[in-house]
Short mmCIF file of C-alpha atoms in Angstrom, two decimals:
data_model
loop_
_atom_site.label_atom_id
_atom_site.label_comp_id
_atom_site.label_asym_id
_atom_site.label_seq_id
_atom_site.Cartn_x
_atom_site.Cartn_y
_atom_site.Cartn_z
CA MET A 1 20.79 -13.53 -20.29
CA ALA A 2 19.82 -17.18 -20.64
CA GLU A 3 21.39 -19.44 -23.17
CA ASN A 4 18.91 -21.69 -24.91
CA SER A 5 20.36 -25.17 -25.22
CA ASN A 6 17.18 -27.19 -25.63
CA GLY A 7 16.45 -26.20 -29.21
CA ALA A 8 13.24 -24.28 -28.41
CA PRO A 9 13.30 -20.67 -29.61
CA ASN A 10 12.80 -17.93 -27.00
CA GLY A 11 9.17 -17.39 -26.22
CA GLN A 12 8.18 -20.99 -26.93
CA THR A 13 7.51 -23.68 -24.39
CA PRO A 14 10.50 -25.94 -23.80
CA PRO A 15 10.12 -29.69 -24.29
CA GLN A 16 8.09 -31.46 -21.61
CA GLY A 17 9.93 -31.79 -18.30
CA GLN A 18 12.56 -29.12 -19.02
CA ALA A 19 12.45 -25.93 -17.00
CA GLN A 20 13.67 -22.69 -18.51
CA LEU A 21 14.58 -19.43 -16.76
CA ASN A 22 15.56 -16.23 -18.51
CA LEU A 23 16.25 -12.70 -17.39
CA GLN A 24 14.28 -10.39 -19.64
CA ARG A 25 15.05 -6.98 -18.10
CA LEU A 26 16.80 -5.28 -15.18
CA TYR A 27 15.86 -1.80 -13.99
CA VAL A 28 15.81 0.55 -11.03
CA LYS A 29 12.15 0.94 -10.12
CA ASP A 30 12.68 3.57 -7.42
CA VAL A 31 15.63 5.26 -5.71
CA SER A 32 15.80 7.80 -2.92
CA PHE A 33 18.54 9.46 -0.90
CA GLU A 34 18.07 11.90 1.96
CA ALA A 35 20.60 13.62 4.22
CA PRO A 36 18.21 15.46 6.54
CA GLY A 37 20.90 16.73 8.92
CA ALA A 38 23.33 18.02 6.31
CA PRO A 39 25.53 19.97 6.55
CA GLN A 40 25.63 19.86 10.38
CA ILE A 41 25.80 16.04 10.41
CA PHE A 42 29.28 16.22 8.81
CA GLN A 43 30.52 17.91 12.01
CA GLN A 44 28.88 15.30 14.28
CA GLN A 45 31.23 13.11 16.29
CA GLY A 46 30.35 9.54 17.17
CA GLN A 47 30.10 6.06 15.77
CA PRO A 48 27.67 5.72 12.86
CA ASN A 49 25.04 3.00 13.20
CA VAL A 50 23.53 1.63 9.96
CA GLU A 51 20.21 -0.18 10.04
CA LEU A 52 19.21 -2.24 7.01
CA ASN A 53 15.71 -3.15 5.96
CA LEU A 54 15.37 -5.75 3.21
CA SER A 55 12.23 -6.93 1.45
CA GLN A 56 11.18 -8.44 -1.83
CA ARG A 57 7.99 -8.57 -3.81
CA VAL A 58 6.97 -10.82 -6.68
CA ALA A 59 4.22 -9.97 -9.15
CA GLN A 60 3.06 -12.17 -11.98
CA LEU A 61 3.04 -10.23 -15.26
CA GLY A 62 1.77 -12.93 -17.57
CA THR A 63 1.57 -16.68 -17.86
CA ASP A 64 5.32 -17.17 -17.54
CA ALA A 65 6.70 -13.71 -16.63
CA TYR A 66 7.34 -12.36 -13.14
CA GLU A 67 8.56 -9.04 -11.82
CA VAL A 68 10.79 -9.44 -8.76
CA VAL A 69 11.55 -6.26 -6.79
CA LEU A 70 14.32 -6.31 -4.21
CA SER A 71 14.05 -3.34 -1.84
CA VAL A 72 16.83 -2.22 0.47
CA THR A 73 16.71 0.72 2.86
CA ALA A 74 19.87 1.78 4.67
CA THR A 75 19.42 4.27 7.50
CA CYS A 76 22.57 5.68 9.12
CA LYS A 77 22.36 7.44 12.46
CA VAL A 78 25.03 9.16 14.48
CA GLU A 79 23.81 9.23 18.06
CA ASP A 80 20.12 10.13 17.65
CA LYS A 81 20.46 12.10 14.40
CA THR A 82 19.82 10.59 10.97
CA ALA A 83 22.90 11.08 8.79
CA TYR A 84 21.36 9.58 5.67
CA LEU A 85 18.63 7.34 4.38
CA ALA A 86 19.22 5.49 1.10
CA GLU A 87 16.47 3.41 -0.47
CA VAL A 88 16.62 1.35 -3.66
CA HIS A 89 13.98 -0.78 -5.34
CA GLN A 90 15.84 -2.86 -7.94
CA ALA A 91 13.61 -4.88 -10.24
CA GLY A 92 13.92 -7.56 -12.84
CA ILE A 93 11.54 -9.34 -15.15
CA PHE A 94 12.16 -13.07 -15.23
CA GLY A 95 10.64 -15.63 -17.56
CA LEU A 96 10.00 -19.01 -15.94
CA VAL A 97 8.63 -21.89 -17.99
CA GLY A 98 8.27 -25.53 -17.00
CA PHE A 99 8.65 -25.15 -13.22
CA ASP A 100 6.30 -26.80 -10.75
CA ASP A 101 4.81 -24.45 -8.11
CA ALA A 102 7.34 -25.25 -5.36
CA SER A 103 10.35 -24.91 -7.68
CA ARG A 104 9.01 -21.65 -9.15
CA GLU A 105 8.54 -20.19 -5.67
CA ALA A 106 12.07 -21.23 -4.68
CA VAL A 107 13.61 -19.67 -7.83
CA LEU A 108 11.66 -16.43 -7.37
CA SER A 109 12.63 -16.26 -3.67
CA THR A 110 16.33 -17.18 -3.95
CA TYR A 111 17.85 -17.09 -7.43
CA CYS A 112 16.13 -13.90 -8.62
CA PRO A 113 17.08 -11.78 -5.56
CA ASN A 114 20.65 -13.09 -5.90
CA VAL A 115 20.68 -11.73 -9.47
CA LEU A 116 19.33 -8.34 -8.34
CA PHE A 117 21.49 -7.91 -5.23
CA PRO A 118 24.76 -6.76 -6.88
CA TYR A 119 22.84 -3.95 -8.61
CA VAL A 120 21.21 -2.84 -5.33
CA ARG A 121 24.60 -2.98 -3.64
CA GLN A 122 26.20 -0.76 -6.28
CA VAL A 123 23.40 1.84 -6.27
CA ILE A 124 23.36 2.08 -2.44
CA SER A 125 27.14 2.49 -2.37
CA GLU A 126 27.08 5.22 -5.03
CA LEU A 127 24.23 7.10 -3.34
CA VAL A 128 26.02 7.13 0.02
CA GLN A 129 29.35 8.19 -1.45
CA ASN A 130 27.77 10.85 -3.69
CA GLY A 131 25.98 12.15 -0.60
CA GLY A 132 29.37 13.04 0.90
CA PHE A 133 29.61 10.12 3.32
CA PRO A 134 32.28 7.42 3.60
CA PRO A 135 31.70 4.42 1.31
CA PHE A 136 29.17 1.88 2.53
CA PHE A 137 29.22 -1.65 1.16
CA LEU A 138 26.36 -4.04 1.75
CA GLN A 139 27.57 -7.42 2.93
CA PRO A 140 26.42 -10.48 0.96
CA ILE A 141 22.99 -11.81 1.85
CA ASN A 142 22.15 -15.51 1.92
CA PHE A 143 18.75 -15.57 0.22
CA ASP A 144 18.71 -19.38 0.39
CA ALA A 145 18.88 -19.22 4.21
CA LEU A 146 16.21 -16.50 4.33
CA TYR A 147 13.91 -18.62 2.16
CA ALA A 148 14.56 -21.73 4.30
CA GLU A 149 13.65 -19.69 7.40
CA GLN A 150 10.48 -18.47 5.68
CA LEU A 151 9.51 -22.08 4.88
CA ARG A 152 10.24 -23.14 8.46
CA ARG A 153 8.05 -20.37 9.88
CA ARG A 154 5.31 -21.21 7.42
CA ALA A 155 5.44 -24.88 8.48
CA GLU A 156 5.35 -23.91 12.17
CA GLY A 157 2.37 -21.64 11.51
CA ALA A 158 0.55 -24.47 9.75
CA SER A 159 1.26 -26.91 12.60
CA ASP A 160 0.08 -24.34 15.19
CA ALA A 161 -3.20 -23.72 13.35
CA PRO A 162 -6.27 -25.31 14.94
CA VAL A 163 -7.55 -28.43 13.21
CA ALA A 164 -11.14 -28.13 12.03
CA ASN A 165 -13.47 -30.98 12.82
CA ALA A 166 -14.86 -32.70 9.77
#
């Protein structure tokens, strides 16, 4: 969790100009595993192809509390048959105090998913292995680069928007 070095007790506003971030809770919000072709899929020959779908959602819970949910879906197919589908929604509640809007958005879009990712990675790996399949390890994800791309697209969208006449 967060170490408080500014002298303000938890739950109180830090001194002016100091931003404070704390992780209040981690939890699995939803988890699902399906092996629709089992047991025949275990006899299937061919190279498995894993498709990943990644998303995140942020919801404000109070003045300074946010729920961040990192969702990962891994779908493995062998030829045209689905071997397994593993889906995890890993969530955390983060307290953010003293951040301006841009900094808060950046923290919620980069730092918070980075905190949640190792938990998603572990759950996906355990689901796949417990389903009788070879271990699957999610590769690291650069949330900073994803956020930078999101900002770039947003800026392009704003520059492409028609200018209203005043």
